[in-house]
Amino acid sequence: MASSSSFDVVSDFDRQELVNAVDQTSREIGTRYDLKDTKTKVELGDNVITINTDSEFTLQAVHTILQTKAAGRKLSLKIFDYGKIESASGGRVQQEIKLQKGISTELGKQISKLIRDEFKKVQASIQGDAVRVSAKSKDDLQQVIQRLKQEDYPVALQFTNYR
């Protein structure tokens, strides 16, 4: 048995589930009576979703549909970073939604400080866009996970590589 156990705190999302949520959103827009004739387009890029529609009112309706589909596929709504609404050609509006992935350095420092302050037997180290948490006792690691779930961070947290 290993002398110490560890896990990683990451912020990530399942890309395939996001593809499915965007696809379902596009299909629902095509079938809904109030959105059918708006020629709304929802396009998924590498790190961004682009919505092009005829008014801010229909844009809000598309947001609601997208959020509902994402939540139904167990995606956190914190992955969406809504950009400003811009005018597009033909009196239409367009908005880019950036997809948040990874833990920033500042947030990594905040998480590791919380762990250091509250759990004396646990070590936390920042590794790129993840935080590695290690301890001798798996019970201590479970307590850290429970404590981090209580906090409301601006990104969705997952706990991976638990060993």
C-alpha positions as semicolon CSV with decimal commas, in nm:
position;residue;x (nm);y (nm);z (nm)
1;M;0,000;0,000;0,000
2;A;0,125;0,349;-0,083
3;S;0,244;0,560;0,208
4;S;0,040;0,859;0,096
5;S;-0,283;0,910;-0,095
6;S;-0,374;1,196;-0,328
7;F;-0,628;1,342;-0,565
8;D;-0,641;1,633;-0,812
9;V;-0,882;1,925;-0,799
10;V;-0,958;2,022;-1,160
11;S;-1,211;2,228;-1,351
12;D;-1,315;2,047;-1,665
13;F;-1,625;1,935;-1,853
14;D;-1,723;1,642;-2,070
15;R;-1,683;1,772;-2,426
16;Q;-1,916;1,508;-2,576
17;E;-2,194;1,599;-2,333
18;L;-2,153;1,965;-2,432
19;V;-2,172;1,871;-2,801
20;N;-2,495;1,680;-2,727
21;A;-2,641;1,973;-2,527
22;V;-2,567;2,220;-2,809
23;D;-2,716;1,977;-3,064
24;Q;-3,032;1,934;-2,856
25;T;-3,057;2,313;-2,819
26;S;-3,037;2,360;-3,197
27;R;-3,303;2,096;-3,256
28;E;-3,539;2,248;-2,998
29;I;-3,495;2,593;-3,154
30;G;-3,601;2,444;-3,488
31;T;-3,917;2,292;-3,343
32;R;-4,035;2,562;-3,101
33;Y;-4,311;2,777;-3,247
34;D;-4,179;3,104;-3,104
35;L;-3,821;3,044;-3,226
36;K;-3,876;2,853;-3,551
37;D;-3,867;3,154;-3,787
38;T;-3,586;3,346;-3,612
39;K;-3,306;3,174;-3,810
40;T;-3,115;3,131;-3,484
41;K;-2,778;2,958;-3,506
42;V;-2,592;2,800;-3,215
43;E;-2,237;2,703;-3,312
44;L;-1,984;2,522;-3,095
45;G;-1,617;2,607;-3,151
46;D;-1,309;2,486;-2,964
47;N;-1,349;2,706;-2,656
48;V;-1,656;2,911;-2,742
49;I;-2,025;2,883;-2,827
50;T;-2,155;3,148;-3,068
51;I;-2,526;3,236;-3,074
52;N;-2,666;3,445;-3,361
53;T;-3,034;3,538;-3,344
54;D;-3,277;3,817;-3,434
55;S;-3,328;3,989;-3,095
56;E;-3,214;4,000;-2,734
57;F;-3,547;3,847;-2,631
58;T;-3,487;3,533;-2,839
59;L;-3,125;3,531;-2,718
60;Q;-3,251;3,499;-2,360
61;A;-3,480;3,213;-2,467
62;V;-3,182;3,036;-2,629
63;H;-2,980;3,085;-2,306
64;T;-3,259;2,919;-2,109
65;I;-3,277;2,623;-2,349
66;L;-2,898;2,580;-2,352
67;Q;-2,876;2,594;-1,972
68;T;-3,160;2,343;-1,935
69;K;-3,001;2,100;-2,181
70;A;-2,656;2,138;-2,018
71;A;-2,796;2,081;-1,669
72;G;-2,985;1,776;-1,794
73;R;-2,654;1,633;-1,915
74;K;-2,490;1,692;-1,573
75;L;-2,280;1,987;-1,695
76;S;-2,222;2,272;-1,451
77;L;-2,356;2,609;-1,562
78;K;-2,034;2,763;-1,430
79;I;-1,853;2,654;-1,748
80;F;-2,039;2,927;-1,941
81;D;-1,877;3,273;-1,940
82;Y;-2,121;3,500;-2,123
83;G;-1,962;3,772;-2,335
84;K;-2,127;4,099;-2,426
85;I;-2,414;4,109;-2,672
86;E;-2,301;4,254;-3,005
87;S;-2,491;4,378;-3,308
88;A;-2,461;4,159;-3,615
89;S;-2,553;4,224;-3,977
90;G;-2,918;4,257;-4,071
91;G;-3,033;4,394;-3,732
92;R;-2,946;4,067;-3,559
93;V;-2,759;4,012;-3,233
94;Q;-2,468;3,782;-3,161
95;Q;-2,309;3,663;-2,839
96;E;-2,005;3,452;-2,763
97;I;-2,006;3,225;-2,460
98;K;-1,653;3,129;-2,358
99;L;-1,612;2,782;-2,208
100;Q;-1,421;2,787;-1,879
101;K;-1,175;2,506;-1,830
102;G;-0,890;2,479;-1,582
103;I;-0,818;2,645;-1,248
104;S;-0,650;2,985;-1,264
105;T;-0,332;3,047;-1,063
106;E;-0,513;3,285;-0,825
107;L;-0,790;3,033;-0,760
108;G;-0,531;2,756;-0,714
109;K;-0,358;2,969;-0,449
110;Q;-0,694;3,036;-0,281
111;I;-0,779;2,663;-0,270
112;S;-0,436;2,559;-0,142
113;K;-0,444;2,832;0,126
114;L;-0,785;2,710;0,247
115;I;-0,650;2,353;0,266
116;R;-0,331;2,460;0,449
117;D;-0,527;2,672;0,700
118;E;-0,795;2,415;0,785
119;F;-0,617;2,079;0,742
120;K;-0,274;2,054;0,906
121;K;-0,200;1,696;0,789
122;V;-0,279;1,765;0,422
123;Q;-0,049;1,912;0,155
124;A;-0,170;2,102;-0,151
125;S;0,042;2,194;-0,453
126;I;-0,050;2,378;-0,771
127;Q;0,031;2,182;-1,087
128;G;-0,054;2,376;-1,401
129;D;-0,432;2,423;-1,408
130;A;-0,496;2,168;-1,130
131;V;-0,430;2,140;-0,756
132;R;-0,278;1,815;-0,624
133;V;-0,388;1,733;-0,269
134;S;-0,205;1,461;-0,074
135;A;-0,216;1,317;0,276
136;K;-0,132;0,995;0,461
137;S;-0,496;0,931;0,552
138;K;-0,772;0,886;0,296
139;D;-1,018;1,010;0,561
140;D;-0,839;1,347;0,562
141;L;-0,873;1,362;0,183
142;Q;-1,245;1,288;0,208
143;Q;-1,282;1,576;0,455
144;V;-1,099;1,811;0,216
145;I;-1,334;1,710;-0,068
146;Q;-1,639;1,774;0,150
147;R;-1,501;2,113;0,257
148;L;-1,425;2,222;-0,100
149;K;-1,778;2,123;-0,208
150;Q;-1,916;2,368;0,051
151;E;-1,733;2,664;-0,107
152;D;-1,885;2,853;-0,400
153;Y;-1,603;2,898;-0,649
154;P;-1,650;3,074;-0,986
155;V;-1,562;2,750;-1,169
156;A;-1,697;2,397;-1,147
157;L;-1,466;2,170;-0,946
158;Q;-1,411;1,798;-1,002
159;F;-1,198;1,560;-0,802
160;T;-0,996;1,317;-1,014
161;N;-0,705;1,070;-0,985
162;Y;-0,810;0,963;-0,636
163;R;-0,552;0,710;-0,521
